[in-house]
Coordinates of C-alpha atoms and ligand atoms in Angstrom, one line a residue:
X1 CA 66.1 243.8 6.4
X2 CA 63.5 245.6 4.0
X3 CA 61.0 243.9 3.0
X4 CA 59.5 244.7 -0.2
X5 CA 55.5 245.5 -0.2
X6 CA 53.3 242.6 -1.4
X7 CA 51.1 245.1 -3.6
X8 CA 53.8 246.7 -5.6
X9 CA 55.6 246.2 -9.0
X10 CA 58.4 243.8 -8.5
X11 CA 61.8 243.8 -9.9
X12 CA 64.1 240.7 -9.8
X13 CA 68.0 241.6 -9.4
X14 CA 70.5 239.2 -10.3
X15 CA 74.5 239.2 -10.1
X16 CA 76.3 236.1 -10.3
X17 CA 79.4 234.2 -9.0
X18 CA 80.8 232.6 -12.0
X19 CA 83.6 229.9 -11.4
X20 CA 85.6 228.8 -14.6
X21 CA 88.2 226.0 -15.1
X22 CA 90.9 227.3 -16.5
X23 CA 92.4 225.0 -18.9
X24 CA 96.1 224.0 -18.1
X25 CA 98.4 220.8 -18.2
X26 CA 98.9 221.0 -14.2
X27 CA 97.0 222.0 -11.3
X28 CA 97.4 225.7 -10.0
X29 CA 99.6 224.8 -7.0
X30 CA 101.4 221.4 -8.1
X31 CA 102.0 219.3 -10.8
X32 CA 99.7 216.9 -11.3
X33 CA 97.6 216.5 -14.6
X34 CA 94.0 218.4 -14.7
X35 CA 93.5 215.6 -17.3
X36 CA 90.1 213.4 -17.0
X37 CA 91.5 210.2 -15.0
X38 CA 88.4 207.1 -15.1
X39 CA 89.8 206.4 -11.4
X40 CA 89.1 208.7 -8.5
X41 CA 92.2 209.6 -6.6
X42 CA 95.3 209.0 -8.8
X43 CA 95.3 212.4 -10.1
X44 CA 97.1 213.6 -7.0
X45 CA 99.7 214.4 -4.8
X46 CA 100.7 215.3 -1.0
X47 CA 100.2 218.9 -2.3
X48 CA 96.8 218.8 -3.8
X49 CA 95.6 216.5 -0.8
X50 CA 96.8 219.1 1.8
X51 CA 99.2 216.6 3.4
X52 CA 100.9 218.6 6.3
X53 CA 104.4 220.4 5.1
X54 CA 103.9 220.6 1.6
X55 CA 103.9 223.6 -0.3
X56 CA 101.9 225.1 -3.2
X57 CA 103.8 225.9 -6.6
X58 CA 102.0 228.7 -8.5
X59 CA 101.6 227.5 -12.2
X60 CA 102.3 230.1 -14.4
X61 CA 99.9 229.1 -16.8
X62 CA 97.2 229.9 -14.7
X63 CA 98.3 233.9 -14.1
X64 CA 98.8 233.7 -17.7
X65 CA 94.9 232.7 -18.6
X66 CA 93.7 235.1 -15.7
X67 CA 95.9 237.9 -17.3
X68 CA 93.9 237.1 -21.3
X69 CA 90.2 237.5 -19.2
X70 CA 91.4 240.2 -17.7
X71 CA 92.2 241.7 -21.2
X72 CA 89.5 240.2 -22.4
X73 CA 86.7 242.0 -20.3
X74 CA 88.4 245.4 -20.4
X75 CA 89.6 244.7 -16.7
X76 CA 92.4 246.6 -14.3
X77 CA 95.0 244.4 -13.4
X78 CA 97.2 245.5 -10.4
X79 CA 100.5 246.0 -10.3
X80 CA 100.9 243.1 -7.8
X81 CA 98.2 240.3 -6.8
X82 CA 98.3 238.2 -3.4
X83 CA 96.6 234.9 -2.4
X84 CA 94.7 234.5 1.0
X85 CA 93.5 231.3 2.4
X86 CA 89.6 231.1 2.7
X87 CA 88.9 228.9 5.4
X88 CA 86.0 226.4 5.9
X89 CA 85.4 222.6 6.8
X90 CA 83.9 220.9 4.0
X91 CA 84.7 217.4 2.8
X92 CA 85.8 217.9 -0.4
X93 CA 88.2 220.4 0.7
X94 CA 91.2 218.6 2.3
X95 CA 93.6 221.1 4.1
X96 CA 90.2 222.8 5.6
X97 CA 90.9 225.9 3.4
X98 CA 90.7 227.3 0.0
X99 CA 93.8 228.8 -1.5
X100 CA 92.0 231.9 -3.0
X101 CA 92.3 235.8 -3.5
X102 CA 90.5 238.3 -1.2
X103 CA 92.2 242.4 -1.2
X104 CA 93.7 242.2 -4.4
X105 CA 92.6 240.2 -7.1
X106 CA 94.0 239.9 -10.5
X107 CA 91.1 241.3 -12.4
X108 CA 88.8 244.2 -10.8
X109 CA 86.6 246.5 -12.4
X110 CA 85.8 244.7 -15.8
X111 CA 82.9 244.4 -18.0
X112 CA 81.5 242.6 -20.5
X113 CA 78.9 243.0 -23.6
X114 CA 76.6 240.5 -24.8
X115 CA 73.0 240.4 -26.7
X116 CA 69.9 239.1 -25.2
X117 CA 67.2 239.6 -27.9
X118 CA 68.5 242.0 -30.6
X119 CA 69.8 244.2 -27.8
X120 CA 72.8 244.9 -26.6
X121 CA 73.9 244.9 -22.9
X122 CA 77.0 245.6 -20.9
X123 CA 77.0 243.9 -17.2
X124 CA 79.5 245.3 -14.9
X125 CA 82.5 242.6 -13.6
X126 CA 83.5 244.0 -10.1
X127 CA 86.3 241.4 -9.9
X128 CA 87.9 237.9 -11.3
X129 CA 90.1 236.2 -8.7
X130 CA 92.3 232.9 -9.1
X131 CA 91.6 230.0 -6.8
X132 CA 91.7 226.4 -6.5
X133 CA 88.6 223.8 -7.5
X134 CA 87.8 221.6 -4.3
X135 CA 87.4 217.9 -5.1
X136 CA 84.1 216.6 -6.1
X137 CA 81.4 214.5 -4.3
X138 CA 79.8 212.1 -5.0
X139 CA 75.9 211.6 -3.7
X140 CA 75.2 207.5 -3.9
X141 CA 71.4 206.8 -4.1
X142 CA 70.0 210.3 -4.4
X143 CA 71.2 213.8 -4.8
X144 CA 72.5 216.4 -2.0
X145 CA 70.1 216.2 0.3
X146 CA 68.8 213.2 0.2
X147 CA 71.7 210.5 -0.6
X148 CA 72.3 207.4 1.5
X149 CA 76.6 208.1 1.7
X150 CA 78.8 209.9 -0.6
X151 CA 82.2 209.6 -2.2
X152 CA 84.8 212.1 -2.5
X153 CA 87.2 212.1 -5.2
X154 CA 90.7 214.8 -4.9
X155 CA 91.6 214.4 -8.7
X156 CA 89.6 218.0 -9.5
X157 CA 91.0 219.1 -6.3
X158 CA 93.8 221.8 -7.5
X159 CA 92.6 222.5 -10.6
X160 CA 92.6 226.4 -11.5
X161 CA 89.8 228.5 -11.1
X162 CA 88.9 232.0 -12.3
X163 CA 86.0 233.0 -10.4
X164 CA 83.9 235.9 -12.0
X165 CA 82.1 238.0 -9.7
X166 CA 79.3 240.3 -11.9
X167 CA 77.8 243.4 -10.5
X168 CA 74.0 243.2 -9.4
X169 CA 72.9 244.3 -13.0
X170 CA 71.1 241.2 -14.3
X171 CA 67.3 242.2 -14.4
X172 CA 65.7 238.4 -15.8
X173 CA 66.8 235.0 -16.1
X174 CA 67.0 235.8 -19.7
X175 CA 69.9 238.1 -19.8
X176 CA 71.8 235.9 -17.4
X177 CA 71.6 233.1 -20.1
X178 CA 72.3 235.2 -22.8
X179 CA 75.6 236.4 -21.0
X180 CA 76.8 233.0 -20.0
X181 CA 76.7 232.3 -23.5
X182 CA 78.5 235.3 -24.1
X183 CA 81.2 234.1 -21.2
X184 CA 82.0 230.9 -22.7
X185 CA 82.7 231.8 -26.2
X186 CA 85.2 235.3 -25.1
X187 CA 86.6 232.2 -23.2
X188 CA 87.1 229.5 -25.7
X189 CA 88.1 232.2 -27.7
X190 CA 91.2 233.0 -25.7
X191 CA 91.8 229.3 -25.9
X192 CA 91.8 229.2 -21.7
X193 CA 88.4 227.2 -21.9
X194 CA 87.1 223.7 -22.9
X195 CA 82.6 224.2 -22.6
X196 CA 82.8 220.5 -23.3
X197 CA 84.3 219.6 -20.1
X198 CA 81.9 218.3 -17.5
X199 CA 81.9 221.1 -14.7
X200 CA 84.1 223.4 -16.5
X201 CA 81.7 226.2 -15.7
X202 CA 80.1 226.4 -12.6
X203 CA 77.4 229.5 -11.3
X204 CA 76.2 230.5 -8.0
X205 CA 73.9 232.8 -8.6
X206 CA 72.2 235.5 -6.1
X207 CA 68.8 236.9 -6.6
X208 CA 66.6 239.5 -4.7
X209 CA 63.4 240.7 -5.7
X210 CA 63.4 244.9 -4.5
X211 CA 60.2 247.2 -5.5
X212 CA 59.9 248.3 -9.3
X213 CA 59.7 252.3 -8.0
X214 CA 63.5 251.5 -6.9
X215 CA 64.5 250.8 -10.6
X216 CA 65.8 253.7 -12.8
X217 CA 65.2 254.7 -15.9
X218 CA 68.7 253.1 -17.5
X219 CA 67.7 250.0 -15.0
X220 CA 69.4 251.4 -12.1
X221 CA 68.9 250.3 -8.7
X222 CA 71.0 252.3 -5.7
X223 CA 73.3 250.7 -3.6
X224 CA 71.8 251.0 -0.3
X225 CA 68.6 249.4 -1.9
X226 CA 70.8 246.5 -2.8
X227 CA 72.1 246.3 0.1
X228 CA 69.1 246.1 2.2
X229 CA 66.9 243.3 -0.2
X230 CA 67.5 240.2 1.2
X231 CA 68.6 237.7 -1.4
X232 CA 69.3 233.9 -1.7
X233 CA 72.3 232.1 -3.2
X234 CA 71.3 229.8 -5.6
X235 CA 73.9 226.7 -6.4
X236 CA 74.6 223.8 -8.6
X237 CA 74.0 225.8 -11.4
X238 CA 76.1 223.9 -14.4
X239 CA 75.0 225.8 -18.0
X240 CA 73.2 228.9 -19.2
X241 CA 70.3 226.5 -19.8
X242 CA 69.8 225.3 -16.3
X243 CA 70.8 229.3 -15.1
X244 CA 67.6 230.1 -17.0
X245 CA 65.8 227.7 -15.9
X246 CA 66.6 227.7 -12.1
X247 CA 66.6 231.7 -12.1
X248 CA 63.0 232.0 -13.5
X249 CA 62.0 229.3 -10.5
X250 CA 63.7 231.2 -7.7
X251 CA 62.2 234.5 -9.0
X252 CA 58.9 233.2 -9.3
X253 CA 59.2 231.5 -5.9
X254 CA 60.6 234.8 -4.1
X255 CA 57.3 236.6 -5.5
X256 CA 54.9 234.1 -4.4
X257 CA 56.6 234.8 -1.2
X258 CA 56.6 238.4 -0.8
X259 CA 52.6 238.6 -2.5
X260 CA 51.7 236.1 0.2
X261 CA 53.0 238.3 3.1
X262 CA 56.2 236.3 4.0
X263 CA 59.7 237.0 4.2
X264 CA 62.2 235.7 1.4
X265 CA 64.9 234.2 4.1
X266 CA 68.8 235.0 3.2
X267 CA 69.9 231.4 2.5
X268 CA 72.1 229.2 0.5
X269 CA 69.3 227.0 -2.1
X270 CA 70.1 224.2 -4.4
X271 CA 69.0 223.8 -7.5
X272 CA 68.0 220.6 -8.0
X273 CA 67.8 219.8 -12.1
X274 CA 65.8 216.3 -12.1
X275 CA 63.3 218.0 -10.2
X276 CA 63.3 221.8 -11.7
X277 CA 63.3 223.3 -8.1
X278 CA 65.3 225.3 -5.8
X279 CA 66.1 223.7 -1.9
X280 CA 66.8 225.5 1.0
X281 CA 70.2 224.4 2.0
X282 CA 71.8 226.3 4.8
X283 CA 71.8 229.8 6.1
X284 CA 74.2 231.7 3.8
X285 CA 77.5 232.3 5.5
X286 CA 79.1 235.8 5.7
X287 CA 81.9 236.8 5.0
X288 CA 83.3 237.2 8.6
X289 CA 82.6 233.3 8.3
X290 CA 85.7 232.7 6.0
X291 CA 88.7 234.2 8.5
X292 CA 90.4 235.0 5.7
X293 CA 94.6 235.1 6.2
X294 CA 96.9 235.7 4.5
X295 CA 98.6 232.5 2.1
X296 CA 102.0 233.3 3.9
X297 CA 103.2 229.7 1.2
X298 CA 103.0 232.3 -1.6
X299 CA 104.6 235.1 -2.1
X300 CA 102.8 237.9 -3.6
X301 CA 103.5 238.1 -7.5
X302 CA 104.2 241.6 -9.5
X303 CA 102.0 240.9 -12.5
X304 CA 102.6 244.3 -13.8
X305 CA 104.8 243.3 -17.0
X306 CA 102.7 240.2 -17.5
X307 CA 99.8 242.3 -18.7
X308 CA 102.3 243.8 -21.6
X309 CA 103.8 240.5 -22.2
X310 CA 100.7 238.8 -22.8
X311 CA 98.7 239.4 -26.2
X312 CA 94.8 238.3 -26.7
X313 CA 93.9 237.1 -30.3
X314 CA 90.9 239.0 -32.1
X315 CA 87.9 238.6 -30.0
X316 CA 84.3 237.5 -31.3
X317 CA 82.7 241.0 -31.7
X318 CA 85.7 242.6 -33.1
X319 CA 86.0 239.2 -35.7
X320 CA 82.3 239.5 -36.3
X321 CA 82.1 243.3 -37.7
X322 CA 85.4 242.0 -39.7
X323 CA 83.9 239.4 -41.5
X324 CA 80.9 241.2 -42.0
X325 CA 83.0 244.1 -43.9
X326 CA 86.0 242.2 -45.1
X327 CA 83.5 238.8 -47.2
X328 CA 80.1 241.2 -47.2
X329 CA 78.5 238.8 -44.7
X330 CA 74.9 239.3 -43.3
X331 CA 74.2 239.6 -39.7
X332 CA 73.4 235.9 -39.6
X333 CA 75.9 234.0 -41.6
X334 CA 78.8 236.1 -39.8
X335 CA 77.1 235.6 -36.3
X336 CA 76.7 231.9 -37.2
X337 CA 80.2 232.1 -38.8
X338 CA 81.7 233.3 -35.6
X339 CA 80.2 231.4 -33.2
X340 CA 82.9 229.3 -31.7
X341 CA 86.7 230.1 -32.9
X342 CA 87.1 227.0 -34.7
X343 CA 84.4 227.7 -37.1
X344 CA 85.2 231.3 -38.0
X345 CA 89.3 229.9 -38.3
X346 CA 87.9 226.8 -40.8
X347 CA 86.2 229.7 -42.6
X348 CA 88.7 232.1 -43.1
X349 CA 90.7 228.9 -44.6
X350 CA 88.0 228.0 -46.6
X351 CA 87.6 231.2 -48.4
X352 CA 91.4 231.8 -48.6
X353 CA 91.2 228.5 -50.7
X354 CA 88.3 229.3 -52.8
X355 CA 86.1 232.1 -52.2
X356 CA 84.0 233.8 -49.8
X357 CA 81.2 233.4 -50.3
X358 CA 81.2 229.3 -51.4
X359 CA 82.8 229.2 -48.0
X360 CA 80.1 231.2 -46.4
X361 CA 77.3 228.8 -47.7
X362 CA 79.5 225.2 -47.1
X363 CA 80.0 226.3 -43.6
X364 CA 77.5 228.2 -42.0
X365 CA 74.8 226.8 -44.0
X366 CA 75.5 222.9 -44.9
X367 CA 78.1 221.9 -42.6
X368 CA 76.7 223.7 -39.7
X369 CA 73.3 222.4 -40.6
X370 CA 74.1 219.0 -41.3
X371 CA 75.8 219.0 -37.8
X372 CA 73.5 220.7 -36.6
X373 CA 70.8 218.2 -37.6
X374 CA 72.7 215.4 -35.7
X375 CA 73.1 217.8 -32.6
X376 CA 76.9 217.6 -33.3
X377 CA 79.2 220.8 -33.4
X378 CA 82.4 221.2 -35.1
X379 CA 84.3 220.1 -32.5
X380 CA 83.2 216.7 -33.2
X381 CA 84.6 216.8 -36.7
X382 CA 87.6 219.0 -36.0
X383 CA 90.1 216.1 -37.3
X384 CA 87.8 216.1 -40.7
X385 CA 88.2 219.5 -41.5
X386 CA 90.6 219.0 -44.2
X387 CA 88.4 216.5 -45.6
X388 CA 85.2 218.6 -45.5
X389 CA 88.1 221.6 -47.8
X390 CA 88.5 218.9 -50.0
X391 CA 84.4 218.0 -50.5
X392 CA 84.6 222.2 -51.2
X393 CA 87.0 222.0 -53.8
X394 CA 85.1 219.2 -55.7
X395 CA 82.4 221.4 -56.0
X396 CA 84.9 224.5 -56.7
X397 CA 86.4 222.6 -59.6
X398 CA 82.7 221.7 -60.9
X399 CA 83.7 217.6 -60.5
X400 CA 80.0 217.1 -58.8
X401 CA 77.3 219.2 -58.6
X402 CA 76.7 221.1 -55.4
X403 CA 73.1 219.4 -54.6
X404 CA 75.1 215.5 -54.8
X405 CA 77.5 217.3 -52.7
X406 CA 75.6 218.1 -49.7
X407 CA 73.0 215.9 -49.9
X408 CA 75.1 212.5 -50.7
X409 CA 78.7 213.3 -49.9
X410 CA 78.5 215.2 -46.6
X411 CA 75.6 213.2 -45.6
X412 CA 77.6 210.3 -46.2
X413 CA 80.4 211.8 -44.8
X414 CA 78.7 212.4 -41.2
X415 CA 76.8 209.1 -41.2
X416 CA 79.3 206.5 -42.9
X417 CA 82.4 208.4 -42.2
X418 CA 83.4 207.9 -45.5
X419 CA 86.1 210.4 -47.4
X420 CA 84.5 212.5 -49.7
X421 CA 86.3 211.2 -52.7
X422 CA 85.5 207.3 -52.0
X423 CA 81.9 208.4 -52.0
X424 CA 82.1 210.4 -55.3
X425 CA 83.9 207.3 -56.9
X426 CA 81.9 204.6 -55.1
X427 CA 78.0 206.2 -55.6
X428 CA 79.7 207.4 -59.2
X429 CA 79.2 211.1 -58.7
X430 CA 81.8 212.4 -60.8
X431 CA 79.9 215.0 -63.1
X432 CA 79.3 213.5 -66.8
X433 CA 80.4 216.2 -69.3
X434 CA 77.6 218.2 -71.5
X435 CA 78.6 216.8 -74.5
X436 CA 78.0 212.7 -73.0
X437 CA 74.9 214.0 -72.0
X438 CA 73.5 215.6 -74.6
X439 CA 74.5 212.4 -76.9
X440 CA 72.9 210.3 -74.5
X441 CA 69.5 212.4 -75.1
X442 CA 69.7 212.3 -78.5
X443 CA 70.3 208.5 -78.6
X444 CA 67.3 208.2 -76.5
X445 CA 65.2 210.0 -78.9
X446 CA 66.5 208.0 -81.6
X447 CA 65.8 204.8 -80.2
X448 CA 62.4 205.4 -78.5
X449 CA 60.3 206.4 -81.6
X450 CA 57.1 204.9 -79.8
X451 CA 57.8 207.3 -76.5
X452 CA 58.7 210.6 -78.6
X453 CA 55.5 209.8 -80.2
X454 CA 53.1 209.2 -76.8
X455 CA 55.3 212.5 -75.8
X456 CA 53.9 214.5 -79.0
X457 CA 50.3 212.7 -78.1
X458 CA 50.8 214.8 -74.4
X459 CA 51.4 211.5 -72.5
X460 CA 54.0 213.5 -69.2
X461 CA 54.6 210.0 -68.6
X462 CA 56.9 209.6 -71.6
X463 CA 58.8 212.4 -71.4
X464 CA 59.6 210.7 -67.7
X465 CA 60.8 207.2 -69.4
X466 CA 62.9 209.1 -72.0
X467 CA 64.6 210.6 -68.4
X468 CA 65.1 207.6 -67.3
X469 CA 67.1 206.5 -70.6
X470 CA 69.1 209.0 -69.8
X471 CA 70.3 208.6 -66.5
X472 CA 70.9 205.0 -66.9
X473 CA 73.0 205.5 -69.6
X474 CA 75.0 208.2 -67.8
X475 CA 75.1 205.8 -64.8
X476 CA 73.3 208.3 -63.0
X477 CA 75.8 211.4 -62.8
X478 CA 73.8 213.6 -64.9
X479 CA 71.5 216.0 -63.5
X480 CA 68.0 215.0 -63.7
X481 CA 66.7 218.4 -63.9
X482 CA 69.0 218.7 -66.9
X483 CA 68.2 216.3 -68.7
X484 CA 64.5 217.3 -68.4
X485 CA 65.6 220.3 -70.1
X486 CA 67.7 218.9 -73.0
X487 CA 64.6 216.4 -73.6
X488 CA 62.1 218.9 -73.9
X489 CA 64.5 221.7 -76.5
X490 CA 65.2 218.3 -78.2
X491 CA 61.9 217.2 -78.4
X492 CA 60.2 220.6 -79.2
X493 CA 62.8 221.5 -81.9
Ligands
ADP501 P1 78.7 238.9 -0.4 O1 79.0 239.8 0.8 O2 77.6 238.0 -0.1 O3 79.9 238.2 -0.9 P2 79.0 240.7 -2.6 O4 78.6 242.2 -2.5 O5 80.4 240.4 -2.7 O6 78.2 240.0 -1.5 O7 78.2 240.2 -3.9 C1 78.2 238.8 -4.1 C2 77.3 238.6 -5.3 O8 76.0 239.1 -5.0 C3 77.7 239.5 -6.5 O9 77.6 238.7 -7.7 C4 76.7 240.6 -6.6 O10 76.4 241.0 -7.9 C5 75.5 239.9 -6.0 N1 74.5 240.8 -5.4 C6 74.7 241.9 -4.6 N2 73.6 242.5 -4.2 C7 72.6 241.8 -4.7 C8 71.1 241.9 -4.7 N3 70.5 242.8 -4.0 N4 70.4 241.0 -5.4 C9 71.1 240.0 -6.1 N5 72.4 239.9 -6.2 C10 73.1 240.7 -5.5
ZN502 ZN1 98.8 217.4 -6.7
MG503 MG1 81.6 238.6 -1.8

């Protein structure tokens, strides 16, 4: 293999392997629940354990997710699609094979755009094939490599996987994050995603580090150069944080290498997150490796009329330019506004009930800062939502003022859980009228000659008791600023 000169520019190249959970009731070839179980082995049957003479069931579901991210990233869906079995020994794989796609996959030739810095990119997706999720290990007393036994539980085994192969076109860690990103929300989107499952996206990514002369002007690399850099698989990659992370480290590492003289070796390496570093694991295997056969259990499935049958709700980029023409949003409230489907649906409800842009400020600016604040997203609240409408409408209807609103009620609201109305009536919030107020200033006046006079002497402190009058007698709903006011025209009149 070419190696790349020590004294040259260096370019890193990056395409990843991308495996999603799909989210579904069943497992892709049986029945049982892809639900989170506390005990290891009860979410399973003698299909899912690969117990000889049982055969898989293809869940529906599963085509039907596949066929929305195919839609999704602009992808070519064949007329028919076929399962192979990838075969390998590994513990957490029971029947000693993977039930997987090779020759025709149900997504090929996709692509998707994403921003990394103000800039827009487009990453080519050469294919997205169904498969099933192996079980899971469990390392006791260290991690891969360095454990005392480990555990293996078969309740993940079965569960649907899309995995997302990208083209080589990645050029830093930083685009790689920025596109996972990008990944999760088209996915969540399309409602065939959960990000807040454990596992539920899992990366493999491959870098090579080829000679900056190779790289074109649009970022182009040719194949055959590709082809010839050698290039590690980097694993255990479980967000776009640690894919940042672990990518700048193998990059780095690869450089050190090839400026020292030495050959990067074509490997499988670990990233291991408590210590920040990539392992060697294993020499990678080929593809030759896998014997793929066909699945002879399945049949293979026309999936032509699926791809008309199945619609795709409005997708983030396409909502995003809508909100920002439709309510007149900036860039950043209708980025911030779109960011997760759930927020730019509570929106659009929000300024159906009132208007746009009191919705705009309540939820991209105080509710998504106030959750922001106590690193909790929507999601967490998503059973309060109707709650958090009716804090909106308070202010709406002018029944308390907007700064007692955001800073008691949906303070109060996130910390005490409290209902927004039992905090206006028990903190006594409710708005005093401008006629109580302005009788309560002029009653202050009239009863604090010796204060209106230190007030006339230029004593500020005065003017501050006379406030203070005020407030008690309005138990505290007026607005102090307010009051301030009416004191002073009074005073100077
Ligand atoms: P393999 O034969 O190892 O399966 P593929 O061509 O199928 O190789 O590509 C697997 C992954 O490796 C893809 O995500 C692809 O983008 C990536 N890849 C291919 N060439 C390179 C390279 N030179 N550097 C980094 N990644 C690469
Ligand atoms: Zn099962
Ligand atoms: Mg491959």
């Amino acid at each position: 293999m070419a190696q790349v000169q020590a004294d040259r520019d260096l370019a890193v190249v990056i395409g990843l392997e991308v495996h999603v959970q799909l989210e579904t009731d069943t497992k892709i070839f049986c029945g049982c629940s892809t639900g989170a179980s506390e005990e290891p082995n009860t979410n399973t049957c003698p299909v899912c354990l690969g117990l000889p003479g049982a055969l898989p069931v293809l869940n529906e579901g599963a085509v039907e997710a596949a066929v929305k991210v195919g839609k999704a990233i602009d992808a070519s869906i064949p007329e028919r699609t076929r399962f192979h079995r990838k075969n390998y020994y590994y513990p957490d794989l029971p029947k000693n094979f993977q039930i997987s796609q090779y020759d025709a996959p149900i997504c090929q030739d996709g692509e998707l755009e994403f921003a990394v810095e103000g800039e827009r990119r487009t990453v080519g997706i050469e294919r997205a094939h169904l498969e099933e999720d192996p079980g899971s290990l469990k390392h006791k007393g260290g991690s891969i490599d360095t454990a005392e036994y480990t555990l293996v539980d078969y309740n993940r085994a079965g569960t649907p996987l899309l995995e997302v192969v990208t083209e080589p076109d990645f050029r830093d860690a930083g685009e790689v994050r920025s596109f996972l990103a990008k990944l999760e929300e088209v996915l969540e989107y399309l409602g065939v995603f959960d990000a807040e499952r454990d596992g539920s996206l899992r990366v493999d990514a491959n870098l090579s580090v080829v000679d900056g002369e190779e790289v074109g002007p649009d970022g182009e690399i040719d194949d055959a150069t590709l082809e010839a850099a050698n290039r590690t698989e980097v694993k255990n990659i479980s967000s776009h944080k640690a894919a940042e992370k672990a990518l700048s480290y193998e990059a780095q590492r690869q450089k050190n290498a090839i400026e020292r003289g030495r050959a990067v070796e074509q490997e499988t390496r670990h990233w291991d997150e408590s210590r920040g570093i990539t392992v060697s694991m294993r020499s990678k295997e080929e593809e030759k490796d896998y014997r793929y056969f066909r699945e002879a259990d399945l049949p293979p499935l026309e999936v032509a009329d699926w791809k008309e049958r199945i619609e795709i709700p409005e997708l983030p980029d396409a909502r995003r330019e809508r909100f920002r023409e439709e309510y007149g949003l900036g860039e950043e409230a209708a980025d911030k506004l779109t960011s997760t489907k759930q927020v730019a649906d509570f929106f659009e409800d929000v300024a159906a009930a009132f208007d746009a842009d009191l919705a705009a400020t309540w939820v991209a600016d105080n509710l998504l800062g106030e959750l922001n604040y106590r690193d909790m997203a929507v999601t967490d609240v998503d059973d309060r939502l109707d709650e958090i409408q009716r804090l909106v409408e308070l202010v709406a209807t002018d029944e308390i003022t907007a700064k007692n609103a955001r800073e008691t009620v949906l303070r109060s609201m996130l910390d005490d859980g409290r209902h927004p109305d039992t905090v206006v009536e028990e903190e006594g919030l409710g708005k005093t009228s401008g006629d109580e107020v302005q009788a309560a200033v002029e009653a202050a006046i009239e009863d604090n000659p010796d204060a209106v006079a230190d007030y006339h002497d230029g004593e500020e402190g005065a003017l501050n008791f006379l406030v203070g009058q005020v407030m008690q007698a309005t138990g505290g709903s007026a607005d102090p600023g307010d009051v301030n006011q009416l004191l002073r025209e009074e005073l100077e009149s």
